[in-house]
Amino acid sequence: MQSDIDPRTLIGRKAYDRDGAKIGTVDEVYLDDATGEPEWAAVRTGLFGRDAFVPLEPSEVVDESLRIPYDRTLIRTAPDLGVGRHLSPEQELRLYHHYRMPLPTPETPAPGAGERDERDERDEREGAGHEPRRPADPGREPGGSRTSGQDPGHSA
């Protein structure tokens, strides 16, 4: 995905598969805790549908929509992980396997991996660790906790 895109601007965009079939609407964007880079999006797949997680790295913003280079059926059958909280390493691994994406390794890190910021230094001082992915926050800079079209206090 283009690195100059603010993840908060993805919320509410229509999402389409590789053939141009509409999948749904971007509901949330998940950031890499270590880098603050957008990595996954939760796409609402219908009025009574669920959110399907899609990888942002191979996706593109085209004409105000998110184009995901996977088949609609594969996207709709992605693991149901729930939204609004961190993705655990196990959940993320399930997504990598589902989309048949190569796993990041020390030799081939995820995009932006290895970049350090003040949070890394603070966490090392305080002994805190990172969870790998978290939703971004529309009211915060990347690195916040949630980016969603809903009020965080509102329950659906």
Tab-separated table of C-alpha atoms in Angstrom:
chain	number	residue	atom	x	y	z
A	1	MET	CA	0.000	0.000	0.000
A	2	GLN	CA	1.180	3.543	-0.590
A	3	SER	CA	3.081	4.583	2.523
A	4	ASP	CA	1.905	8.199	2.279
A	5	ILE	CA	-1.732	7.250	2.986
A	6	ASP	CA	-3.000	8.217	6.438
A	7	PRO	CA	-4.698	5.063	7.799
A	8	ARG	CA	-7.563	7.165	9.167
A	9	THR	CA	-8.531	8.134	5.621
A	10	LEU	CA	-9.175	4.483	4.735
A	11	ILE	CA	-12.134	4.215	7.114
A	12	GLY	CA	-15.390	4.238	5.190
A	13	ARG	CA	-13.812	3.568	1.791
A	14	LYS	CA	-15.338	0.884	-0.377
A	15	ALA	CA	-13.171	-2.203	-0.810
A	16	TYR	CA	-13.005	-4.251	-4.021
A	17	ASP	CA	-11.352	-7.546	-4.874
A	18	ARG	CA	-8.871	-8.177	-7.679
A	19	ASP	CA	-11.688	-8.547	-10.219
A	20	GLY	CA	-13.462	-5.331	-9.184
A	21	ALA	CA	-16.229	-7.060	-7.192
A	22	LYS	CA	-17.317	-5.062	-4.148
A	23	ILE	CA	-16.349	-6.712	-0.880
A	24	GLY	CA	-17.595	-4.107	1.580
A	25	THR	CA	-16.471	-1.026	3.491
A	26	VAL	CA	-13.292	-0.505	5.498
A	27	ASP	CA	-14.317	-0.546	9.152
A	28	GLU	CA	-10.950	-0.431	10.951
A	29	VAL	CA	-7.242	-0.233	10.172
A	30	TYR	CA	-4.640	-2.134	12.206
A	31	LEU	CA	-1.142	-0.775	12.705
A	32	ASP	CA	2.112	-2.542	13.406
A	33	ASP	CA	2.968	-1.616	17.009
A	34	ALA	CA	6.693	-1.479	16.304
A	35	THR	CA	6.506	0.726	13.205
A	36	GLY	CA	3.092	2.431	13.278
A	37	GLU	CA	2.601	1.354	9.651
A	38	PRO	CA	-0.864	0.197	8.504
A	39	GLU	CA	-0.785	-3.578	8.048
A	40	TRP	CA	-4.342	-4.984	8.088
A	41	ALA	CA	-7.834	-3.618	7.485
A	42	ALA	CA	-11.129	-4.988	8.760
A	43	VAL	CA	-13.697	-4.797	5.953
A	44	ARG	CA	-17.420	-5.018	6.792
A	45	THR	CA	-18.718	-7.539	4.261
A	46	GLY	CA	-22.415	-6.665	4.291
A	47	LEU	CA	-25.317	-5.224	6.276
A	48	PHE	CA	-25.414	-8.233	8.594
A	49	GLY	CA	-21.972	-9.460	7.636
A	50	ARG	CA	-18.834	-9.668	9.652
A	51	ASP	CA	-15.505	-7.942	9.347
A	52	ALA	CA	-12.955	-9.758	7.197
A	53	PHE	CA	-9.294	-8.923	7.758
A	54	VAL	CA	-7.360	-8.066	4.599
A	55	PRO	CA	-3.652	-7.339	4.177
A	56	LEU	CA	-2.836	-3.757	3.258
A	57	GLU	CA	0.700	-4.291	1.958
A	58	PRO	CA	-0.270	-5.606	-1.496
A	59	SER	CA	-3.445	-3.464	-1.590
A	60	GLU	CA	-3.759	-0.072	-3.281
A	61	VAL	CA	-5.936	2.993	-2.965
A	62	VAL	CA	-7.413	3.587	-6.426
A	63	ASP	CA	-10.076	6.199	-7.220
A	64	GLU	CA	-11.070	6.654	-3.547
A	65	SER	CA	-11.456	2.892	-2.987
A	66	LEU	CA	-9.276	0.135	-1.586
A	67	ARG	CA	-8.293	-2.487	-4.180
A	68	ILE	CA	-7.320	-5.793	-2.585
A	69	PRO	CA	-5.436	-8.197	-4.894
A	70	TYR	CA	-7.243	-11.315	-3.683
A	71	ASP	CA	-10.408	-13.138	-4.751
A	72	ARG	CA	-13.662	-12.153	-3.027
A	73	THR	CA	-14.270	-15.714	-1.817
A	74	LEU	CA	-10.839	-15.905	-0.175
A	75	ILE	CA	-11.450	-12.564	1.559
A	76	ARG	CA	-14.901	-13.535	2.801
A	77	THR	CA	-13.572	-16.806	4.229
A	78	ALA	CA	-10.752	-15.132	6.184
A	79	PRO	CA	-10.593	-16.168	9.854
A	80	ASP	CA	-13.182	-14.390	12.012
A	81	LEU	CA	-10.983	-12.672	14.597
A	82	GLY	CA	-13.301	-9.987	15.933
A	83	VAL	CA	-12.426	-6.307	15.772
A	84	GLY	CA	-11.482	-3.495	18.105
A	85	ARG	CA	-8.579	-5.155	19.872
A	86	HIS	CA	-4.995	-6.203	19.241
A	87	LEU	CA	-4.254	-9.057	16.902
A	88	SER	CA	-2.241	-11.689	18.718
A	89	PRO	CA	0.785	-13.261	17.018
A	90	GLU	CA	-1.278	-16.436	16.568
A	91	GLN	CA	-4.137	-14.547	14.901
A	92	GLU	CA	-1.756	-12.755	12.603
A	93	LEU	CA	-0.117	-16.070	11.689
A	94	ARG	CA	-3.557	-17.449	10.761
A	95	LEU	CA	-4.078	-14.468	8.429
A	96	TYR	CA	-0.664	-14.913	6.790
A	97	HIS	CA	-1.469	-18.584	6.181
A	98	HIS	CA	-4.988	-17.835	4.934
A	99	TYR	CA	-3.713	-15.377	2.320
A	100	ARG	CA	-0.701	-17.592	1.561
A	101	MET	CA	1.583	-14.650	2.287
A	102	PRO	CA	5.253	-15.219	3.080
A	103	LEU	CA	5.928	-14.921	6.787
A	104	PRO	CA	8.236	-12.105	7.840
A	105	THR	CA	11.560	-13.521	9.021
A	106	PRO	CA	14.646	-11.805	10.423
A	107	GLU	CA	16.065	-11.888	6.879
A	108	THR	CA	12.837	-10.564	5.287
A	109	PRO	CA	11.134	-8.369	7.909
A	110	ALA	CA	7.672	-6.930	7.456
A	111	PRO	CA	7.623	-3.513	5.761
A	112	GLY	CA	8.958	-0.890	8.136
A	113	ALA	CA	10.238	-3.493	10.599
A	114	GLY	CA	13.438	-2.632	12.370
A	115	GLU	CA	12.593	1.045	12.566
A	116	ARG	CA	12.729	2.285	16.139
A	117	ASP	CA	10.988	5.163	17.827
A	118	GLU	CA	10.545	6.684	21.272
A	119	ARG	CA	7.984	4.005	22.219
A	120	ASP	CA	10.570	1.257	21.692
A	121	GLU	CA	13.092	3.027	23.909
A	122	ARG	CA	10.458	3.772	26.583
A	123	ASP	CA	9.220	0.175	26.530
A	124	GLU	CA	12.754	-1.147	26.920
A	125	ARG	CA	13.273	1.156	29.918
A	126	GLU	CA	9.920	0.141	31.428
A	127	GLY	CA	10.259	-3.543	30.531
A	128	ALA	CA	7.083	-3.525	28.417
A	129	GLY	CA	6.678	-5.553	25.243
A	130	HIS	CA	4.730	-4.880	22.085
A	131	GLU	CA	1.780	-6.811	20.835
A	132	PRO	CA	2.232	-7.122	17.092
A	133	ARG	CA	-0.856	-5.360	15.706
A	134	ARG	CA	-3.460	-2.992	17.049
A	135	PRO	CA	-6.273	-0.995	15.523
A	136	ALA	CA	-5.422	2.638	14.854
A	137	ASP	CA	-7.317	5.558	16.436
A	138	PRO	CA	-9.029	8.238	14.332
A	139	GLY	CA	-8.408	10.760	17.091
A	140	ARG	CA	-4.733	9.919	17.491
A	141	GLU	CA	-1.646	9.910	15.363
A	142	PRO	CA	-0.532	6.529	14.003
A	143	GLY	CA	0.581	4.537	16.988
A	144	GLY	CA	-2.756	5.087	18.773
A	145	SER	CA	-5.019	2.250	19.669
A	146	ARG	CA	-7.983	2.337	17.262
A	147	THR	CA	-9.161	3.665	13.900
A	148	SER	CA	-12.849	3.025	13.448
A	149	GLY	CA	-15.934	4.613	12.055
A	150	GLN	CA	-17.641	4.121	15.425
A	151	ASP	CA	-17.427	6.000	18.670
A	152	PRO	CA	-15.200	3.815	20.917
A	153	GLY	CA	-17.816	4.018	23.672
A	154	HIS	CA	-20.597	2.837	21.353
A	155	SER	CA	-21.332	-0.851	21.323
A	156	ALA	CA	-22.873	-2.397	18.238
